[in-house]
PDB file of C-alpha atoms and ligand atoms in Angstrom:
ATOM      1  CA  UNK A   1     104.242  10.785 115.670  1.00  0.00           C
ATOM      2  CA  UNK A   2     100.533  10.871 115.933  1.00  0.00           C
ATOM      3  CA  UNK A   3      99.973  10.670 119.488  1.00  0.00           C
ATOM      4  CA  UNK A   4     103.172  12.829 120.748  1.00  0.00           C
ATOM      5  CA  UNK A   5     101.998  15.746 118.490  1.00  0.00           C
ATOM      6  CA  UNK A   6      98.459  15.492 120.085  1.00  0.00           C
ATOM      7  CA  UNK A   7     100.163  15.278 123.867  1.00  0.00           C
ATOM      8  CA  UNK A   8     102.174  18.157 123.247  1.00  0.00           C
ATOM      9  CA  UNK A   9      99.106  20.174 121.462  1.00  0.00           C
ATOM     10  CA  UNK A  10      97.210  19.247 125.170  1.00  0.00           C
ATOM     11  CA  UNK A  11     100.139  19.915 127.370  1.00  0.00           C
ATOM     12  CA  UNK A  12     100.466  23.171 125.743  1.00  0.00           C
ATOM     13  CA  UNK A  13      96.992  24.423 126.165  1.00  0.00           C
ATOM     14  CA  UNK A  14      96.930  23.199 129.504  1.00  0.00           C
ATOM     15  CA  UNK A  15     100.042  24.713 130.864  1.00  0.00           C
ATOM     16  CA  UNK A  16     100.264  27.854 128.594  1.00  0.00           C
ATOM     17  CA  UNK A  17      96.572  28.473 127.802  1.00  0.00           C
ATOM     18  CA  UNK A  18      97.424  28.245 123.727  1.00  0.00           C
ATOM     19  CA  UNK A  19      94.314  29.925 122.321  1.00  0.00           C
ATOM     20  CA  UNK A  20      94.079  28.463 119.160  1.00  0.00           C
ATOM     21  CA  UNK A  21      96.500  28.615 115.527  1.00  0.00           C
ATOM     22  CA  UNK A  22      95.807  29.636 112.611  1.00  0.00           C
ATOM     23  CA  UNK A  23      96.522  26.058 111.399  1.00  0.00           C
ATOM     24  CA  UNK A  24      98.940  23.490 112.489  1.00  0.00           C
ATOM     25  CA  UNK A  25     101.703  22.423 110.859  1.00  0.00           C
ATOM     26  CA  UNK A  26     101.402  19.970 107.907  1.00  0.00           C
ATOM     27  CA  UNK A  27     103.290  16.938 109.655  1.00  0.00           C
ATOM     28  CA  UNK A  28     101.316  17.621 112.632  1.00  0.00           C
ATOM     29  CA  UNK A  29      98.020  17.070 111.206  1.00  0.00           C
ATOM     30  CA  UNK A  30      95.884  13.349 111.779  1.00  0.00           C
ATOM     31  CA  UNK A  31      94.523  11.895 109.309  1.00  0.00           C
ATOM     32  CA  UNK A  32      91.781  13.537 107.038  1.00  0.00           C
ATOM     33  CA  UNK A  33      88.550  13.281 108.495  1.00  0.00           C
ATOM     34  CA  UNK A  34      86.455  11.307 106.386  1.00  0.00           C
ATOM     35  CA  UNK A  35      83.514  13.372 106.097  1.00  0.00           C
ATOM     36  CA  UNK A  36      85.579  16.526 105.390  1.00  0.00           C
ATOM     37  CA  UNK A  37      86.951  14.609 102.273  1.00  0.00           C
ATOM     38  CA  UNK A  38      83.483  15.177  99.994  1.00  0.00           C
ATOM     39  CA  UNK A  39      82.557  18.132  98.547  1.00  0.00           C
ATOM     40  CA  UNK A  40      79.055  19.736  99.148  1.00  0.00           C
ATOM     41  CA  UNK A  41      76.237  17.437 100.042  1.00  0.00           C
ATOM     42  CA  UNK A  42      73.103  18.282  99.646  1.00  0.00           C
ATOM     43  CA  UNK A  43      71.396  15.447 101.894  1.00  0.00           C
ATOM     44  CA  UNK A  44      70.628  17.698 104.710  1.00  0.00           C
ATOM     45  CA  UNK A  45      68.051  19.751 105.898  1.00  0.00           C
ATOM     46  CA  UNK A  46      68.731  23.686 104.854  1.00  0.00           C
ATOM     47  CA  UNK A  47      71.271  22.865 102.834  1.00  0.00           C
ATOM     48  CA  UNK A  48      72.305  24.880  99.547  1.00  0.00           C
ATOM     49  CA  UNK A  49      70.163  24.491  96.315  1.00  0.00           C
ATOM     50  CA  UNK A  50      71.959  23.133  93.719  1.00  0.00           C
ATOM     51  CA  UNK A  51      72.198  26.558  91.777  1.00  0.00           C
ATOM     52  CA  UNK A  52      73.895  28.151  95.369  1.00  0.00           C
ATOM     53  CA  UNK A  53      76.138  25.512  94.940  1.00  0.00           C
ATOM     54  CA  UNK A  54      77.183  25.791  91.987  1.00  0.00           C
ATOM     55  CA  UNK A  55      77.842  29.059  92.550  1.00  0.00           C
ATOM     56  CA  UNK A  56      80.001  28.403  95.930  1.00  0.00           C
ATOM     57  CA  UNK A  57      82.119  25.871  93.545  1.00  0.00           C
ATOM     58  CA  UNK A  58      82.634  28.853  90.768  1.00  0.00           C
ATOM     59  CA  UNK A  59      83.368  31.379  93.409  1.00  0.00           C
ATOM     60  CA  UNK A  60      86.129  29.042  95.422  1.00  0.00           C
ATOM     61  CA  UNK A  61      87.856  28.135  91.272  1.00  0.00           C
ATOM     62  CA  UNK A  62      87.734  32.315  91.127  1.00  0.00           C
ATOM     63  CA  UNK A  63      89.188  32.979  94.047  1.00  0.00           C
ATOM     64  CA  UNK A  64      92.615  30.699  93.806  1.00  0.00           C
ATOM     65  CA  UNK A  65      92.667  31.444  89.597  1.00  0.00           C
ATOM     66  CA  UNK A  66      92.571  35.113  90.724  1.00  0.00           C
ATOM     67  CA  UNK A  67      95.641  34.352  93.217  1.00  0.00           C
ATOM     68  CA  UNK A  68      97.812  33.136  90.242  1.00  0.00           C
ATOM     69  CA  UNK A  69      97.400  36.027  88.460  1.00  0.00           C
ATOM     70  CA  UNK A  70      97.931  38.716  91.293  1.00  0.00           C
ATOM     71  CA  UNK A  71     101.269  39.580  92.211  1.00  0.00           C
ATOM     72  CA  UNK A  72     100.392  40.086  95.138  1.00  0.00           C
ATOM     73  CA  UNK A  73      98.285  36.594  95.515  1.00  0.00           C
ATOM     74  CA  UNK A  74      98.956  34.854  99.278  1.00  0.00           C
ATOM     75  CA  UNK A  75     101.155  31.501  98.988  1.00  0.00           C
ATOM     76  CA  UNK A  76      99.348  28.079  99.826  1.00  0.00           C
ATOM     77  CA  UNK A  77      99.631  27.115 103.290  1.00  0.00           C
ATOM     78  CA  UNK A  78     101.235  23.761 101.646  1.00  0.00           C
ATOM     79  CA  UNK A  79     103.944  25.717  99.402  1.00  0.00           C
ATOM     80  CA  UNK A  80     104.823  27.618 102.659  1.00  0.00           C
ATOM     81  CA  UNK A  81     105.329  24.551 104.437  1.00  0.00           C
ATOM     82  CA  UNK A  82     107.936  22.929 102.007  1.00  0.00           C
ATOM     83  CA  UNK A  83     110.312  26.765 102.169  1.00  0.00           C
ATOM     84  CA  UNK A  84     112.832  26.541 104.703  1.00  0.00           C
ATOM     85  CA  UNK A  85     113.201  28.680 107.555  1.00  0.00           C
ATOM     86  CA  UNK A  86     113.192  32.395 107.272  1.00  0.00           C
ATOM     87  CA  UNK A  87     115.129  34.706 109.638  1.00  0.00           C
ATOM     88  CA  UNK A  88     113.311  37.166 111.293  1.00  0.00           C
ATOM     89  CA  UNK A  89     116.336  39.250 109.556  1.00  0.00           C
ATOM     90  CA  UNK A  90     115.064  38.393 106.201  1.00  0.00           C
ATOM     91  CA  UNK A  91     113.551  41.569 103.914  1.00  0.00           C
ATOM     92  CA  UNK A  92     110.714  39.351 103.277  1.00  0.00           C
ATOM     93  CA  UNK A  93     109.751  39.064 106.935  1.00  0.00           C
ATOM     94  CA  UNK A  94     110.552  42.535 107.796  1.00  0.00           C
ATOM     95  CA  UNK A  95     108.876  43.646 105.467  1.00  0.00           C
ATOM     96  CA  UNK A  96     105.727  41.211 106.604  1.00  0.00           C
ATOM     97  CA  UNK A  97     106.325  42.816 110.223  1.00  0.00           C
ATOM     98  CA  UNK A  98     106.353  45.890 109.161  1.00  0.00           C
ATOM     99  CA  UNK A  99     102.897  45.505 107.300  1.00  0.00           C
ATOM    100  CA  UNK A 100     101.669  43.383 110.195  1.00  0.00           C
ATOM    101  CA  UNK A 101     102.170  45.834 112.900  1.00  0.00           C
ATOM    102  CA  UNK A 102     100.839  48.749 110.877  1.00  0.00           C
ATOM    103  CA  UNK A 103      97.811  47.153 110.031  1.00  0.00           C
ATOM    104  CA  UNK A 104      97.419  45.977 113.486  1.00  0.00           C
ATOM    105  CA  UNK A 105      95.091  48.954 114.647  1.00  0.00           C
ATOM    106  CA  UNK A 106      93.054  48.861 111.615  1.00  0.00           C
ATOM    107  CA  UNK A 107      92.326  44.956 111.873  1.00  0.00           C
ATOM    108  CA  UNK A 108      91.144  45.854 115.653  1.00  0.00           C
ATOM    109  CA  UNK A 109      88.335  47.932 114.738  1.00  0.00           C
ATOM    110  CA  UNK A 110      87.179  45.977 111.849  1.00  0.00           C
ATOM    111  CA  UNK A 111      87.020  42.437 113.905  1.00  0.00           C
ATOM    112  CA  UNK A 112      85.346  45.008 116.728  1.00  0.00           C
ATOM    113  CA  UNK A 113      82.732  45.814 113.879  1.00  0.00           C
ATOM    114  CA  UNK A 114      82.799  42.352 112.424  1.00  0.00           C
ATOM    115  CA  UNK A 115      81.706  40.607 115.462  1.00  0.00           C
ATOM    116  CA  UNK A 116      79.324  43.655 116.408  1.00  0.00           C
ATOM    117  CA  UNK A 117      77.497  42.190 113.150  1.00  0.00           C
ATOM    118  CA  UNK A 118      77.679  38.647 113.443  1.00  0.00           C
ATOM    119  CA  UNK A 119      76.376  38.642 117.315  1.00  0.00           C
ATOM    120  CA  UNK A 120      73.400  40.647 115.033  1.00  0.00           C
ATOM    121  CA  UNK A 121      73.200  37.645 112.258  1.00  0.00           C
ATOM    122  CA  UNK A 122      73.730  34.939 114.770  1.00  0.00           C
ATOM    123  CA  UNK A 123      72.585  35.584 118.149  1.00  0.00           C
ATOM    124  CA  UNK A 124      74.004  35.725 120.892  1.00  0.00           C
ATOM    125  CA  UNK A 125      72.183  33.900 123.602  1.00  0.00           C
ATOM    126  CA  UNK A 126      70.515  35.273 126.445  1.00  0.00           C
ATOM    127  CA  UNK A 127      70.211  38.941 125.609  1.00  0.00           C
ATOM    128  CA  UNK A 128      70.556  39.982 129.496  1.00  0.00           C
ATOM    129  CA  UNK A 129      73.994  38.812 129.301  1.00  0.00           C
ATOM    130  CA  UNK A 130      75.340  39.396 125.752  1.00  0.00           C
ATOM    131  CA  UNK A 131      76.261  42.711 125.955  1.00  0.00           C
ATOM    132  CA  UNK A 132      78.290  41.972 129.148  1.00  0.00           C
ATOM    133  CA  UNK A 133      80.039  39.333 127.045  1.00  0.00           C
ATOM    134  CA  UNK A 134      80.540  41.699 123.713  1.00  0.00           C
ATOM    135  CA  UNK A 135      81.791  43.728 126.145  1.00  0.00           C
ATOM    136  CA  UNK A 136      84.107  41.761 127.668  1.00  0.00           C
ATOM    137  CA  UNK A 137      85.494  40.166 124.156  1.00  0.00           C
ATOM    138  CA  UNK A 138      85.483  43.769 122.559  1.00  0.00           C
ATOM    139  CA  UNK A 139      87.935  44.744 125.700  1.00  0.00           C
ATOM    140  CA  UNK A 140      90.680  41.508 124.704  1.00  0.00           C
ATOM    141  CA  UNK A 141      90.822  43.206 121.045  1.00  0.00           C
ATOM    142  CA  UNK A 142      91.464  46.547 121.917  1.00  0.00           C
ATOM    143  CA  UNK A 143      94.654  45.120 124.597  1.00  0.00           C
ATOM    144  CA  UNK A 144      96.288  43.527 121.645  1.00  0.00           C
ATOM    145  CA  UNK A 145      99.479  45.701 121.103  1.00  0.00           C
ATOM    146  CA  UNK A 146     102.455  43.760 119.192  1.00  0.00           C
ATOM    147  CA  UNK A 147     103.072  41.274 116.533  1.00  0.00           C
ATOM    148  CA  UNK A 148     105.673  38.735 117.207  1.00  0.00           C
ATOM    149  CA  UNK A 149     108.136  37.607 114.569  1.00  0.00           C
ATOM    150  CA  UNK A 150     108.975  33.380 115.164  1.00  0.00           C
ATOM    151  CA  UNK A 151     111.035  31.673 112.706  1.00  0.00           C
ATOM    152  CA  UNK A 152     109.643  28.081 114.519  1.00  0.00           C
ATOM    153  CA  UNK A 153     106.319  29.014 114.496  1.00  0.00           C
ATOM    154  CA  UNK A 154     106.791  29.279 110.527  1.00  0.00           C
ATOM    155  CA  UNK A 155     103.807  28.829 108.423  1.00  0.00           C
ATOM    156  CA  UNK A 156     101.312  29.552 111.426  1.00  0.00           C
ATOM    157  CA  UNK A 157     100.243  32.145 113.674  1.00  0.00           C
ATOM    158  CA  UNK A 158      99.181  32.060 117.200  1.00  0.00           C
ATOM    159  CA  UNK A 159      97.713  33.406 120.316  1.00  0.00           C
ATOM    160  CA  UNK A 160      98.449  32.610 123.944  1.00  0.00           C
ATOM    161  CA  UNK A 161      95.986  33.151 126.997  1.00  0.00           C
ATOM    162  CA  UNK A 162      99.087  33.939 128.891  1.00  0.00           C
ATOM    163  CA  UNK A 163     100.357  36.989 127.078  1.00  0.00           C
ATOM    164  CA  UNK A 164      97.292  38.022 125.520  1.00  0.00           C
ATOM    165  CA  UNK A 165      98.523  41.073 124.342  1.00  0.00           C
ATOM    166  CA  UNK A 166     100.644  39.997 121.553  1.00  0.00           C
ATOM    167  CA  UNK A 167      99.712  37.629 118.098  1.00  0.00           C
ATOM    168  CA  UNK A 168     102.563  35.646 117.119  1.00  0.00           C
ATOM    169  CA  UNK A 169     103.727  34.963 113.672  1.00  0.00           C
ATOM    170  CA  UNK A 170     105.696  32.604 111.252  1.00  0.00           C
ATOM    171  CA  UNK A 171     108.142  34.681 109.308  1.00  0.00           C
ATOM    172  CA  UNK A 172     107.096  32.069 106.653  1.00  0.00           C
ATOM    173  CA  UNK A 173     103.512  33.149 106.907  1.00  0.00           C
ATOM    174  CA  UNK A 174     104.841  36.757 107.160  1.00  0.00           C
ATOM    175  CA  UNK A 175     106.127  36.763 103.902  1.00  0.00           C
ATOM    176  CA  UNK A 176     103.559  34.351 102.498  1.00  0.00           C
ATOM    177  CA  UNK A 177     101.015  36.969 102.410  1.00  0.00           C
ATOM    178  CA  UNK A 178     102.064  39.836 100.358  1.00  0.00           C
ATOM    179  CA  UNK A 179      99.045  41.934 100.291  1.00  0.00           C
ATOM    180  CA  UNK A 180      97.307  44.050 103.212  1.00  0.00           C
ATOM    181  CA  UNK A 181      93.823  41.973 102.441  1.00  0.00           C
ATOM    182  CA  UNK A 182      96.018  38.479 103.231  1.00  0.00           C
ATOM    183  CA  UNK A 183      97.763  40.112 106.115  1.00  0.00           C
ATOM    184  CA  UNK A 184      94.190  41.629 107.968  1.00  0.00           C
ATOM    185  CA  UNK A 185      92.554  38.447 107.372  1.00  0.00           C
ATOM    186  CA  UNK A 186      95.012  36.695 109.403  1.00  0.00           C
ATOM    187  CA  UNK A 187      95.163  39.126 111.995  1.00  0.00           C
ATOM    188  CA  UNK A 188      91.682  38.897 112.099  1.00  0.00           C
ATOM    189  CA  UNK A 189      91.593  35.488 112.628  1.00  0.00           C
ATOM    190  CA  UNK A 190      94.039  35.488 115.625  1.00  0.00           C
ATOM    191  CA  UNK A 191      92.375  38.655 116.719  1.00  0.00           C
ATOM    192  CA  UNK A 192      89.347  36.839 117.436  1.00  0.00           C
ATOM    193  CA  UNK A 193      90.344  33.670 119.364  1.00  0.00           C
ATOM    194  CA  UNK A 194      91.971  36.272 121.800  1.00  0.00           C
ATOM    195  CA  UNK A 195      88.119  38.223 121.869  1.00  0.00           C
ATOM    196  CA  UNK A 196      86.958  34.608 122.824  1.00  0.00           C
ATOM    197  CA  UNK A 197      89.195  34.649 125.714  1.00  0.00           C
ATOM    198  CA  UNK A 198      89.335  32.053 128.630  1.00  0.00           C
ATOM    199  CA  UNK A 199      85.714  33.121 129.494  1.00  0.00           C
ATOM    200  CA  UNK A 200      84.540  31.559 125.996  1.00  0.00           C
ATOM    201  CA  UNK A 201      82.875  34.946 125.733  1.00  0.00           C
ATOM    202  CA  UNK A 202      82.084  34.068 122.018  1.00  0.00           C
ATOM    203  CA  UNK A 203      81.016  30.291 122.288  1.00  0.00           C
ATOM    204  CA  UNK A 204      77.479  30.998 121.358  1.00  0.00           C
ATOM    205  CA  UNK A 205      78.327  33.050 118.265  1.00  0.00           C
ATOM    206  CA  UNK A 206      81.206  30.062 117.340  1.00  0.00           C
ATOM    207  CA  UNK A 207      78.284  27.507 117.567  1.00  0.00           C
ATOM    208  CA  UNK A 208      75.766  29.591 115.720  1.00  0.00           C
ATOM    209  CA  UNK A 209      78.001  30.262 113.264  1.00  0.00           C
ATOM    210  CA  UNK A 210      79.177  25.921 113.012  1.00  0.00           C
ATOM    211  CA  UNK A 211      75.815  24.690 113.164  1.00  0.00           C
ATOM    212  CA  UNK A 212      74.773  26.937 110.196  1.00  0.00           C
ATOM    213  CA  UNK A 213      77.545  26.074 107.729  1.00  0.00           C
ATOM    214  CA  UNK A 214      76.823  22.548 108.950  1.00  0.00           C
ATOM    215  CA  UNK A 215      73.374  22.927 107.789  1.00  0.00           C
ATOM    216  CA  UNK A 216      74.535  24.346 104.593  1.00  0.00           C
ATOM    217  CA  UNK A 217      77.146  22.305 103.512  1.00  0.00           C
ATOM    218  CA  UNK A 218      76.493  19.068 104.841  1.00  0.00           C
ATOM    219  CA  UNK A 219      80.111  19.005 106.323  1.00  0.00           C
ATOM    220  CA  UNK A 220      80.209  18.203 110.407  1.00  0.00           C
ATOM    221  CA  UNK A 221      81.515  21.963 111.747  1.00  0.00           C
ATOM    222  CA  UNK A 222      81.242  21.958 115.440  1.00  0.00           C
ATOM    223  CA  UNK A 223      83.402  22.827 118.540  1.00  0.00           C
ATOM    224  CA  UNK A 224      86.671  23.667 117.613  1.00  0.00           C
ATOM    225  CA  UNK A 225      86.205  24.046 113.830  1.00  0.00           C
ATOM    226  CA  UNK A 226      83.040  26.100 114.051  1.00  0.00           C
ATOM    227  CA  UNK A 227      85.955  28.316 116.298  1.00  0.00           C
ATOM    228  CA  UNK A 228      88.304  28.122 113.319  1.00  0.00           C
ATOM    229  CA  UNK A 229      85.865  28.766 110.731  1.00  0.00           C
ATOM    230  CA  UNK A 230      84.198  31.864 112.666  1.00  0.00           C
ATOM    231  CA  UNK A 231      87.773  33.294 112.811  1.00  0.00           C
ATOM    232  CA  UNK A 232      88.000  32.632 108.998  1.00  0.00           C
ATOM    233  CA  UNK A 233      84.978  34.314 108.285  1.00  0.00           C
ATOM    234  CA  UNK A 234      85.678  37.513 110.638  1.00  0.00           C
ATOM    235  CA  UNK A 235      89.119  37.274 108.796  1.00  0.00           C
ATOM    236  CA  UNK A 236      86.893  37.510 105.128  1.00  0.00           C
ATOM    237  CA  UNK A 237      84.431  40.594 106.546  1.00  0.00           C
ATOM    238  CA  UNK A 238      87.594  42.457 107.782  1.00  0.00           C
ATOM    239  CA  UNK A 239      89.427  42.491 105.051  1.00  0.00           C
ATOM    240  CA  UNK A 240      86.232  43.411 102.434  1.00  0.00           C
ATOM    241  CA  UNK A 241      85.861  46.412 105.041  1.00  0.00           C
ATOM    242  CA  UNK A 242      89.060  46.848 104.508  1.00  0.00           C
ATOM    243  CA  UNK A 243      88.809  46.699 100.790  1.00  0.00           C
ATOM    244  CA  UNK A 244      85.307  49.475 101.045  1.00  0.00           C
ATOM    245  CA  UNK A 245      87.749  51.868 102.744  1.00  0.00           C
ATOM    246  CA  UNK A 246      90.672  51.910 100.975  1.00  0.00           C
ATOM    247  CA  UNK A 247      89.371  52.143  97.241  1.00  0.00           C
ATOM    248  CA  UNK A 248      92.178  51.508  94.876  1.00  0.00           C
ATOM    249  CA  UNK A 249      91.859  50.499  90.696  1.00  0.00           C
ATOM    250  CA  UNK A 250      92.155  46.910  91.352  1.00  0.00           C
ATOM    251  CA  UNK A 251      89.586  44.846  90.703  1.00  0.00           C
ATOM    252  CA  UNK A 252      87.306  43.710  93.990  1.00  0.00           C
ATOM    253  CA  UNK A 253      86.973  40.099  93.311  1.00  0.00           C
ATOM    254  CA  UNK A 254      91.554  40.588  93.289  1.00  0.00           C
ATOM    255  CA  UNK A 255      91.494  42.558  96.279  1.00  0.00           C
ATOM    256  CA  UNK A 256      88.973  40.004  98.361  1.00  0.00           C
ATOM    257  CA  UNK A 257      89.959  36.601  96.874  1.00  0.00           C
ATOM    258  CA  UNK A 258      93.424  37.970  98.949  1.00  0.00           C
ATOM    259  CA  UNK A 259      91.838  37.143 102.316  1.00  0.00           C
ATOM    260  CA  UNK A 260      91.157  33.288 100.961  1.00  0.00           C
ATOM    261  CA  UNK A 261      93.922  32.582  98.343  1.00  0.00           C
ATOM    262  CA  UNK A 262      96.050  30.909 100.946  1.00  0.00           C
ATOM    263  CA  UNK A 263      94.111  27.975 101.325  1.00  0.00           C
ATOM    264  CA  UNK A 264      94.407  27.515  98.027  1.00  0.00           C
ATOM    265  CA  UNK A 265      96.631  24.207  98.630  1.00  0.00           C
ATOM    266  CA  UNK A 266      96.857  21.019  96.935  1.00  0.00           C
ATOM    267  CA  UNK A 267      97.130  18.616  99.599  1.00  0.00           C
ATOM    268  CA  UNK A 268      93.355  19.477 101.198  1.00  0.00           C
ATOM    269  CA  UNK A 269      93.770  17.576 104.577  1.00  0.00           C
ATOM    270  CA  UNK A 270      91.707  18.671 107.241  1.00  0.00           C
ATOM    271  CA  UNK A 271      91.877  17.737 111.127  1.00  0.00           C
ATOM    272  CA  UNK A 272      89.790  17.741 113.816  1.00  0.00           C
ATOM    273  CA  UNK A 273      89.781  20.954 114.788  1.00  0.00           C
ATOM    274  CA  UNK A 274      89.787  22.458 110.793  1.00  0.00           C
ATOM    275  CA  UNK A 275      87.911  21.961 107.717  1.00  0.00           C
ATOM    276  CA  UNK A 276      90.598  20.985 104.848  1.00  0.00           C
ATOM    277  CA  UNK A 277      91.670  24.419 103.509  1.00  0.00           C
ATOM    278  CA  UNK A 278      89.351  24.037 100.173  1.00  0.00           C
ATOM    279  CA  UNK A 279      86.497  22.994 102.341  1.00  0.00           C
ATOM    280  CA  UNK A 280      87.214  26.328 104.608  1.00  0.00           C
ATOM    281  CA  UNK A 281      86.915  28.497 101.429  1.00  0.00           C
ATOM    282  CA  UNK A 282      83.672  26.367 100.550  1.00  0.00           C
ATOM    283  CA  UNK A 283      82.072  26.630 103.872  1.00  0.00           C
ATOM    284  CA  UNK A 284      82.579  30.878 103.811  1.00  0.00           C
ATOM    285  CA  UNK A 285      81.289  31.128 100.545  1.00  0.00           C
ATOM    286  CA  UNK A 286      77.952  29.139 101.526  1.00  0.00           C
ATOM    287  CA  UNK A 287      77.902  31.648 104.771  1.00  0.00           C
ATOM    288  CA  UNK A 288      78.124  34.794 102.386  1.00  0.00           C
ATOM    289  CA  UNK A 289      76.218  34.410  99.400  1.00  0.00           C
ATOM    290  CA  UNK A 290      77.757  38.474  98.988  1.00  0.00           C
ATOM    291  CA  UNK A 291      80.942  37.419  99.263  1.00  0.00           C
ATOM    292  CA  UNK A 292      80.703  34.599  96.115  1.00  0.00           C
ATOM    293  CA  UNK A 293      78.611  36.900  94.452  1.00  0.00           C
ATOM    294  CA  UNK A 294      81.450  40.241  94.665  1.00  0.00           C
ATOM    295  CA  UNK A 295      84.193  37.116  93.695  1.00  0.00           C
ATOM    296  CA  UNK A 296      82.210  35.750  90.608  1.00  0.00           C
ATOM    297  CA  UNK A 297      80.823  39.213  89.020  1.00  0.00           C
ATOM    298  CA  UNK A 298      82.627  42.089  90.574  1.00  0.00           C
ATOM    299  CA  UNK A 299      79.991  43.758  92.218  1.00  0.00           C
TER     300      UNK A 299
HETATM  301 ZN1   ZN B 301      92.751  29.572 114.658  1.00  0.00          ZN
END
């Protein structure tokens, strides 16, 4: 089962250029990684005090408490799995569509400002050449046009190098994220592996961003997963831009904890290419000391 799900993951990219998934399916997943099954370590050099941690493992219990209490609150990538198939005639993932594709042009310009301030935080390699490649990544974003409905792709979305123009979504995962904050954080995410491109236009910023958590949580984030978890944390700053622009009288850490709450799961398997889904939430929250801050005391 193993091996044939890793073939076909291979095949795929090669013939169809798959940019990346949100996640992959639950069955398709190896084993955990071992070192992805601790918590925070604190062995290494940079890493969080003990009082930042602390406060990364009181932000990440916020965040999913806040999603049982919101009506709005995403669904665990791990409920979604178990749901059967929804038709892409369903209200719920009409109604997800509809969301989707209206919030489509307002995710664009905040993963265009997002990564405008990351390539700031981060670096961005040789500076003769990083505007070029801002550029160039900036240019993918603003081609993205349609959102994709796929009952088989259920509780995932994806991106393919081949028709770059259009994110495609589970109709589980459509109607697993109720809120505008869980929808433009997923957006966001897929948004940005197509910025990366086939040029790797954002590999520096993806490694910056990896060795840095890496450093701060103790947890190996490199290649792939320092890709996934740059996505994720795009996905976070989008939707608390989003949040800053659209004020409303719920409460922020509500509104915010919307752009983690599905990885809220209780099986926490990672892979190779991901952090287990508690560890993700972990690993942003030690990136944006903000971010556990606005979650923990509102402000
Ligand atoms: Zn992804």
């Amino acid at each position: 089962m193993f091996v044939t799900v890793l073939v076909l993951i291979a095949v795929g990219t090669a013939d169809f250029g798959a940019l990346g998934q949100t996640r992959q399916r639950r069955q398709t997943l190896p084993k955990p990684v071992p070192q992805d099954d601790v918590t925070l370590t604190s062995h290494s050099r940079d890493s969080l005090s003990p009082e930042a941690r602390e406060m990364v493992e009181v932000a990440s219990v916020a965040v999913c408490r806040e999603r049982l209490r919101d009506p709005k609150g995403s669904v665990p990538i791990d409920d979604m799995q178990g749901r059967p198939s929804l038709p892409v005639r369903s209200p719920e993932a009409i109604a997800g569509l509809q969301n989707a594709q209206r919030l489509l042009p307002t995710a664009k310009s905040l993963v265009i400002a997002s990564l405008k301030r990351l390539v700031k935080d981060y670096g961005f390699g040789n500076p003769s050449t990083q505007d070029a490649r801002l550029q160039r990544a900036i240019a993918h974003v603003e081609a993205v046009r349609t959102i994709r409905p796929d009952v088989d792709s259920r509780d995932n979305a994806s991106v393919f190098l081949r028709n770059p123009h259009t994110i495609v979504f589970g109709t589980i995962f459509l109607a697993g994220l109720p809120s505008d904050e869980g929808i433009i954080s997923v957006l966001a995410h897929e948004l940005v592996h197509i910025a990366d491109g086939s040029e790797d236009s954002l590999g520096l910023l993806f490694r910056g961003v990896g060795n840095r958590a890496s450093k701060l949580t103790g947890l190996q984030i490199h290649d792939q997963r320092a890709e996934e978890l740059t996505c994720d944390l795009v996905g976070t700053l989008a939707a608390r831009s989003y949040v800053a622009s659209t004020p409303s009288y719920e409460p922020l850490p509500r509104r915010i904890s919307r752009s983690l709450e599905h990885n809220c799961v209780d099986q926490d398997e990672g892979d190779d290419d991901h952090l287990s889904p508690r560890n993700t939430i972990r690993a942003l929250l030690a990136l944006d000391p903000v971010l556990s801050r606005q979650l923990v005391y509102g402000r």
